[in-house]
Amino acid sequence: PSYLPQAGTDYAGMLRVANEAFGQSTAADRFLIVLSDGEAHDPDWRRALEDLKKKEVKVISLGIGTAAGGLVPDGQGGVIKDGRGAAVLSKLEPATLEELAQATGGVYREASNWVDLAELIQETVAQGKTGDFSKTRDVRMAERFQWFLAPGILLLALSFALEIPSLPTRRRLALGTTTAGAPLPLPLEKKTTRLVSKEGPPVLARKP
């Protein structure tokens, strides 16, 4: 509570300080988290917002308080008072916070009770990536069929090479002619010689 302003919210000053804190590079997602009741006394904050938009800084606005209004505790058992000693009454006015978020592509949530800040950041990043992806897809869409054409031609040539039989060499042709022209050897008849013995029957002896 000690960080809350005691005389309204100076949005113009806040945006100028944020603009000086963020550099010119837009390579990474950047966020400005604004915690306020939305009460704005100076309408010049819109001019300061234009400089922040050029740096693509997204504003996450968190509205605190209620529409009926209420006193702001000071964290020490009392309430925050202004310079005149009067208690500060905080009343939620979300219009300014909603405009900040909408103008920069951020989000607005009421944070009177509990807000998951990590979830809000993820939601904001997801919305930005979806838009950028759709734009890039439309611009960079191109046919890539030629990537598969060269391997297809190579495989086709290889299949033809495997199907055509190789031509016989000259040496193989010569050997084949000699073998084909030579007469086949015929089986020789076995000749036998009859031996006559005086003491016994004739014996046939095979001639070697």
mmCIF file of C-alpha atoms in Angstrom:
data_model
loop_
_atom_site.group_PDB
_atom_site.id
_atom_site.type_symbol
_atom_site.label_atom_id
_atom_site.label_comp_id
_atom_site.label_asym_id
_atom_site.label_seq_id
_atom_site.Cartn_x
_atom_site.Cartn_y
_atom_site.Cartn_z
ATOM 1 C CA PRO A 1 0.000 0.000 0.000
ATOM 2 C CA SER A 2 2.890 2.416 0.586
ATOM 3 C CA TYR A 3 3.577 2.383 -3.162
ATOM 4 C CA LEU A 4 0.080 3.507 -4.114
ATOM 5 C CA PRO A 5 -0.290 7.147 -5.136
ATOM 6 C CA GLN A 6 -2.043 9.437 -2.665
ATOM 7 C CA ALA A 7 -3.390 11.975 -5.148
ATOM 8 C CA GLY A 8 -4.593 9.963 -8.100
ATOM 9 C CA THR A 9 -2.584 8.184 -10.764
ATOM 10 C CA ASP A 10 -0.149 10.066 -12.991
ATOM 11 C CA TYR A 11 -0.403 7.872 -16.094
ATOM 12 C CA ALA A 12 1.571 10.283 -18.278
ATOM 13 C CA GLY A 13 4.554 10.205 -15.917
ATOM 14 C CA MET A 14 4.333 6.439 -15.561
ATOM 15 C CA LEU A 15 4.356 5.900 -19.334
ATOM 16 C CA ARG A 16 7.290 8.280 -19.822
ATOM 17 C CA VAL A 17 9.363 6.412 -17.244
ATOM 18 C CA ALA A 18 8.440 3.066 -18.835
ATOM 19 C CA ASN A 19 9.322 4.370 -22.287
ATOM 20 C CA GLU A 20 12.790 5.361 -21.059
ATOM 21 C CA ALA A 21 13.299 1.985 -19.365
ATOM 22 C CA PHE A 22 12.571 -0.078 -22.478
ATOM 23 C CA GLY A 23 15.156 -0.057 -25.253
ATOM 24 C CA GLN A 24 14.570 0.112 -28.997
ATOM 25 C CA SER A 25 14.995 -3.613 -29.704
ATOM 26 C CA THR A 26 11.772 -5.570 -30.286
ATOM 27 C CA ALA A 27 13.370 -9.030 -30.524
ATOM 28 C CA ALA A 28 11.761 -10.253 -27.274
ATOM 29 C CA ASP A 29 8.260 -9.877 -25.841
ATOM 30 C CA ARG A 30 8.055 -7.050 -23.295
ATOM 31 C CA PHE A 31 5.324 -6.225 -20.812
ATOM 32 C CA LEU A 32 4.338 -3.316 -18.591
ATOM 33 C CA ILE A 33 2.208 -4.335 -15.597
ATOM 34 C CA VAL A 34 -0.027 -1.533 -14.299
ATOM 35 C CA LEU A 35 -1.730 -1.987 -10.921
ATOM 36 C CA SER A 36 -4.213 0.835 -10.326
ATOM 37 C CA ASP A 37 -7.805 1.774 -9.616
ATOM 38 C CA GLY A 38 -7.956 3.407 -13.044
ATOM 39 C CA GLU A 39 -8.468 6.980 -11.881
ATOM 40 C CA ALA A 40 -6.688 9.329 -14.304
ATOM 41 C CA HIS A 41 -6.474 13.100 -13.809
ATOM 42 C CA ASP A 42 -4.222 13.978 -16.764
ATOM 43 C CA PRO A 43 -5.522 13.251 -20.306
ATOM 44 C CA ASP A 44 -2.029 13.754 -21.774
ATOM 45 C CA TRP A 45 -1.133 10.135 -21.055
ATOM 46 C CA ARG A 46 -2.427 9.126 -24.506
ATOM 47 C CA ARG A 47 0.437 10.984 -26.193
ATOM 48 C CA ALA A 48 2.957 9.148 -24.022
ATOM 49 C CA LEU A 49 1.262 5.865 -24.898
ATOM 50 C CA GLU A 50 2.072 6.303 -28.605
ATOM 51 C CA ASP A 51 5.812 6.147 -27.900
ATOM 52 C CA LEU A 52 5.330 2.943 -25.921
ATOM 53 C CA LYS A 53 3.322 1.346 -28.737
ATOM 54 C CA LYS A 54 6.182 1.957 -31.185
ATOM 55 C CA LYS A 55 8.385 -0.229 -28.992
ATOM 56 C CA GLU A 56 5.723 -2.996 -29.032
ATOM 57 C CA VAL A 57 5.379 -3.045 -25.248
ATOM 58 C CA LYS A 58 2.191 -4.809 -24.135
ATOM 59 C CA VAL A 59 0.359 -3.448 -21.079
ATOM 60 C CA ILE A 60 -1.216 -5.840 -18.583
ATOM 61 C CA SER A 61 -3.698 -3.751 -16.593
ATOM 62 C CA LEU A 62 -4.840 -4.929 -13.172
ATOM 63 C CA GLY A 63 -7.739 -3.018 -11.666
ATOM 64 C CA ILE A 64 -7.982 -2.875 -7.885
ATOM 65 C CA GLY A 65 -10.855 -1.633 -5.789
ATOM 66 C CA THR A 66 -14.608 -1.714 -6.264
ATOM 67 C CA ALA A 67 -17.102 0.396 -8.168
ATOM 68 C CA ALA A 68 -18.608 1.554 -4.857
ATOM 69 C CA GLY A 69 -15.223 2.714 -3.599
ATOM 70 C CA GLY A 70 -13.432 2.167 -0.314
ATOM 71 C CA LEU A 71 -10.621 3.315 1.934
ATOM 72 C CA VAL A 72 -7.066 2.214 1.204
ATOM 73 C CA PRO A 73 -5.280 0.517 4.128
ATOM 74 C CA ASP A 74 -1.737 1.665 4.820
ATOM 75 C CA GLY A 75 -0.522 -1.734 6.058
ATOM 76 C CA GLN A 76 -0.106 -0.512 9.650
ATOM 77 C CA GLY A 77 -3.697 -0.736 10.792
ATOM 78 C CA GLY A 78 -4.699 2.672 9.457
ATOM 79 C CA VAL A 79 -5.709 4.164 6.116
ATOM 80 C CA ILE A 80 -3.858 6.264 3.576
ATOM 81 C CA LYS A 81 -4.510 10.004 3.826
ATOM 82 C CA ASP A 82 -3.826 12.826 1.423
ATOM 83 C CA GLY A 83 -1.810 15.966 2.085
ATOM 84 C CA ARG A 84 -4.733 17.589 3.838
ATOM 85 C CA GLY A 85 -5.135 14.665 6.225
ATOM 86 C CA ALA A 86 -8.304 13.346 4.626
ATOM 87 C CA ALA A 87 -8.690 9.630 4.045
ATOM 88 C CA VAL A 88 -8.117 8.596 0.435
ATOM 89 C CA LEU A 89 -11.103 6.964 -1.193
ATOM 90 C CA SER A 90 -10.223 4.548 -3.977
ATOM 91 C CA LYS A 91 -12.852 3.791 -6.596
ATOM 92 C CA LEU A 92 -12.363 1.408 -9.491
ATOM 93 C CA GLU A 93 -12.643 3.122 -12.879
ATOM 94 C CA PRO A 94 -11.574 0.496 -15.432
ATOM 95 C CA ALA A 95 -11.999 2.592 -18.603
ATOM 96 C CA THR A 96 -8.422 3.910 -18.607
ATOM 97 C CA LEU A 97 -6.927 0.527 -17.764
ATOM 98 C CA GLU A 98 -8.937 -1.185 -20.497
ATOM 99 C CA GLU A 99 -7.801 1.395 -23.055
ATOM 100 C CA LEU A 100 -4.169 0.891 -22.090
ATOM 101 C CA ALA A 101 -4.432 -2.864 -22.560
ATOM 102 C CA GLN A 102 -6.435 -2.734 -25.782
ATOM 103 C CA ALA A 103 -4.178 -0.144 -27.437
ATOM 104 C CA THR A 104 -1.029 -2.216 -26.847
ATOM 105 C CA GLY A 105 -2.380 -5.728 -27.420
ATOM 106 C CA GLY A 106 -2.371 -6.599 -23.725
ATOM 107 C CA VAL A 107 -5.098 -7.751 -21.327
ATOM 108 C CA TYR A 108 -7.148 -6.246 -18.503
ATOM 109 C CA ARG A 109 -8.291 -8.076 -15.380
ATOM 110 C CA GLU A 110 -9.846 -7.016 -12.106
ATOM 111 C CA ALA A 111 -7.440 -7.845 -9.297
ATOM 112 C CA SER A 112 -9.428 -7.044 -6.174
ATOM 113 C CA ASN A 113 -9.042 -10.562 -4.793
ATOM 114 C CA TRP A 114 -6.610 -12.791 -6.685
ATOM 115 C CA VAL A 115 -4.964 -12.764 -10.110
ATOM 116 C CA ASP A 116 -2.601 -15.340 -11.603
ATOM 117 C CA LEU A 117 -0.073 -12.976 -13.151
ATOM 118 C CA ALA A 118 1.917 -15.758 -14.859
ATOM 119 C CA GLU A 119 -1.239 -16.973 -16.597
ATOM 120 C CA LEU A 120 -2.010 -13.450 -17.836
ATOM 121 C CA ILE A 121 1.466 -13.110 -19.327
ATOM 122 C CA GLN A 122 1.162 -16.486 -21.070
ATOM 123 C CA GLU A 123 -2.237 -15.493 -22.449
ATOM 124 C CA THR A 124 -0.841 -12.234 -23.823
ATOM 125 C CA VAL A 125 2.156 -13.962 -25.410
ATOM 126 C CA ALA A 126 -0.071 -16.638 -26.979
ATOM 127 C CA GLN A 127 -2.308 -14.016 -28.572
ATOM 128 C CA GLY A 128 0.680 -12.246 -30.082
ATOM 129 C CA LYS A 129 2.231 -15.449 -31.453
ATOM 130 C CA THR A 130 -1.035 -16.537 -33.058
ATOM 131 C CA GLY A 131 -1.348 -13.309 -35.003
ATOM 132 C CA ASP A 132 2.287 -13.306 -36.138
ATOM 133 C CA PHE A 133 2.112 -16.955 -37.211
ATOM 134 C CA SER A 134 -0.960 -16.425 -39.393
ATOM 135 C CA LYS A 135 0.636 -13.449 -41.108
ATOM 136 C CA THR A 136 3.902 -15.273 -41.756
ATOM 137 C CA ARG A 137 2.156 -18.376 -43.059
ATOM 138 C CA ASP A 138 0.270 -16.404 -45.712
ATOM 139 C CA VAL A 139 3.394 -14.617 -46.916
ATOM 140 C CA ARG A 140 5.881 -17.479 -46.946
ATOM 141 C CA MET A 141 3.732 -20.285 -48.338
ATOM 142 C CA ALA A 142 5.603 -21.867 -51.304
ATOM 143 C CA GLU A 143 5.728 -25.202 -53.157
ATOM 144 C CA ARG A 144 8.683 -27.446 -52.348
ATOM 145 C CA PHE A 145 7.990 -30.421 -54.652
ATOM 146 C CA GLN A 146 11.328 -29.959 -56.462
ATOM 147 C CA TRP A 147 13.140 -31.153 -53.338
ATOM 148 C CA PHE A 148 11.858 -34.692 -54.023
ATOM 149 C CA LEU A 149 12.372 -34.586 -57.829
ATOM 150 C CA ALA A 150 16.148 -35.163 -57.880
ATOM 151 C CA PRO A 151 16.099 -38.244 -55.570
ATOM 152 C CA GLY A 152 13.251 -39.701 -57.663
ATOM 153 C CA ILE A 153 15.210 -39.357 -60.910
ATOM 154 C CA LEU A 154 18.269 -40.947 -59.293
ATOM 155 C CA LEU A 155 16.283 -43.956 -58.065
ATOM 156 C CA LEU A 156 14.654 -44.386 -61.498
ATOM 157 C CA ALA A 157 18.035 -44.451 -63.247
ATOM 158 C CA LEU A 158 19.345 -46.978 -60.724
ATOM 159 C CA SER A 159 16.380 -49.297 -61.319
ATOM 160 C CA PHE A 160 17.008 -49.275 -65.107
ATOM 161 C CA ALA A 161 20.672 -50.085 -64.542
ATOM 162 C CA LEU A 162 19.809 -53.114 -62.412
ATOM 163 C CA GLU A 163 17.257 -54.513 -64.901
ATOM 164 C CA ILE A 164 19.548 -54.433 -68.038
ATOM 165 C CA PRO A 165 21.861 -57.556 -68.112
ATOM 166 C CA SER A 166 25.549 -56.925 -68.509
ATOM 167 C CA LEU A 167 27.138 -57.824 -71.912
ATOM 168 C CA PRO A 168 29.516 -60.846 -71.931
ATOM 169 C CA THR A 169 33.180 -60.115 -72.440
ATOM 170 C CA ARG A 170 35.128 -61.065 -75.572
ATOM 171 C CA ARG A 171 37.001 -63.810 -73.741
ATOM 172 C CA ARG A 172 33.796 -65.474 -72.622
ATOM 173 C CA LEU A 173 32.474 -65.442 -76.222
ATOM 174 C CA ALA A 174 35.625 -67.152 -77.511
ATOM 175 C CA LEU A 175 35.498 -69.900 -74.925
ATOM 176 C CA GLY A 176 31.855 -70.493 -75.593
ATOM 177 C CA THR A 177 32.452 -70.968 -79.374
ATOM 178 C CA THR A 178 35.270 -73.436 -78.889
ATOM 179 C CA THR A 179 33.280 -75.544 -76.526
ATOM 180 C CA ALA A 180 30.218 -75.490 -78.723
ATOM 181 C CA GLY A 181 32.177 -76.431 -81.902
ATOM 182 C CA ALA A 182 34.110 -79.360 -80.433
ATOM 183 C CA PRO A 183 32.558 -82.847 -80.899
ATOM 184 C CA LEU A 184 31.329 -84.527 -77.804
ATOM 185 C CA PRO A 185 33.463 -87.570 -76.866
ATOM 186 C CA LEU A 186 31.696 -90.891 -77.400
ATOM 187 C CA PRO A 187 31.970 -93.687 -74.835
ATOM 188 C CA LEU A 188 34.481 -96.381 -75.874
ATOM 189 C CA GLU A 189 33.353 -99.962 -76.114
ATOM 190 C CA LYS A 190 34.948 -102.277 -73.654
ATOM 191 C CA LYS A 191 36.882 -105.025 -75.409
ATOM 192 C CA THR A 192 37.356 -108.380 -73.811
ATOM 193 C CA THR A 193 39.816 -111.161 -74.587
ATOM 194 C CA ARG A 194 38.922 -114.799 -74.174
ATOM 195 C CA LEU A 195 41.556 -116.847 -72.454
ATOM 196 C CA VAL A 196 41.402 -120.560 -72.897
ATOM 197 C CA SER A 197 42.693 -122.745 -70.196
ATOM 198 C CA LYS A 198 43.365 -126.362 -70.685
ATOM 199 C CA GLU A 199 42.355 -127.313 -67.182
ATOM 200 C CA GLY A 200 39.163 -125.340 -66.810
ATOM 201 C CA PRO A 201 36.443 -123.418 -68.544
ATOM 202 C CA PRO A 202 37.332 -120.364 -70.570
ATOM 203 C CA VAL A 203 37.944 -117.192 -68.596
ATOM 204 C CA LEU A 204 37.105 -113.800 -69.864
ATOM 205 C CA ALA A 205 39.829 -111.268 -69.196
ATOM 206 C CA ARG A 206 39.138 -107.567 -69.532
ATOM 207 C CA LYS A 207 41.610 -105.823 -71.724
ATOM 208 C CA PRO A 208 42.974 -102.829 -70.081
#
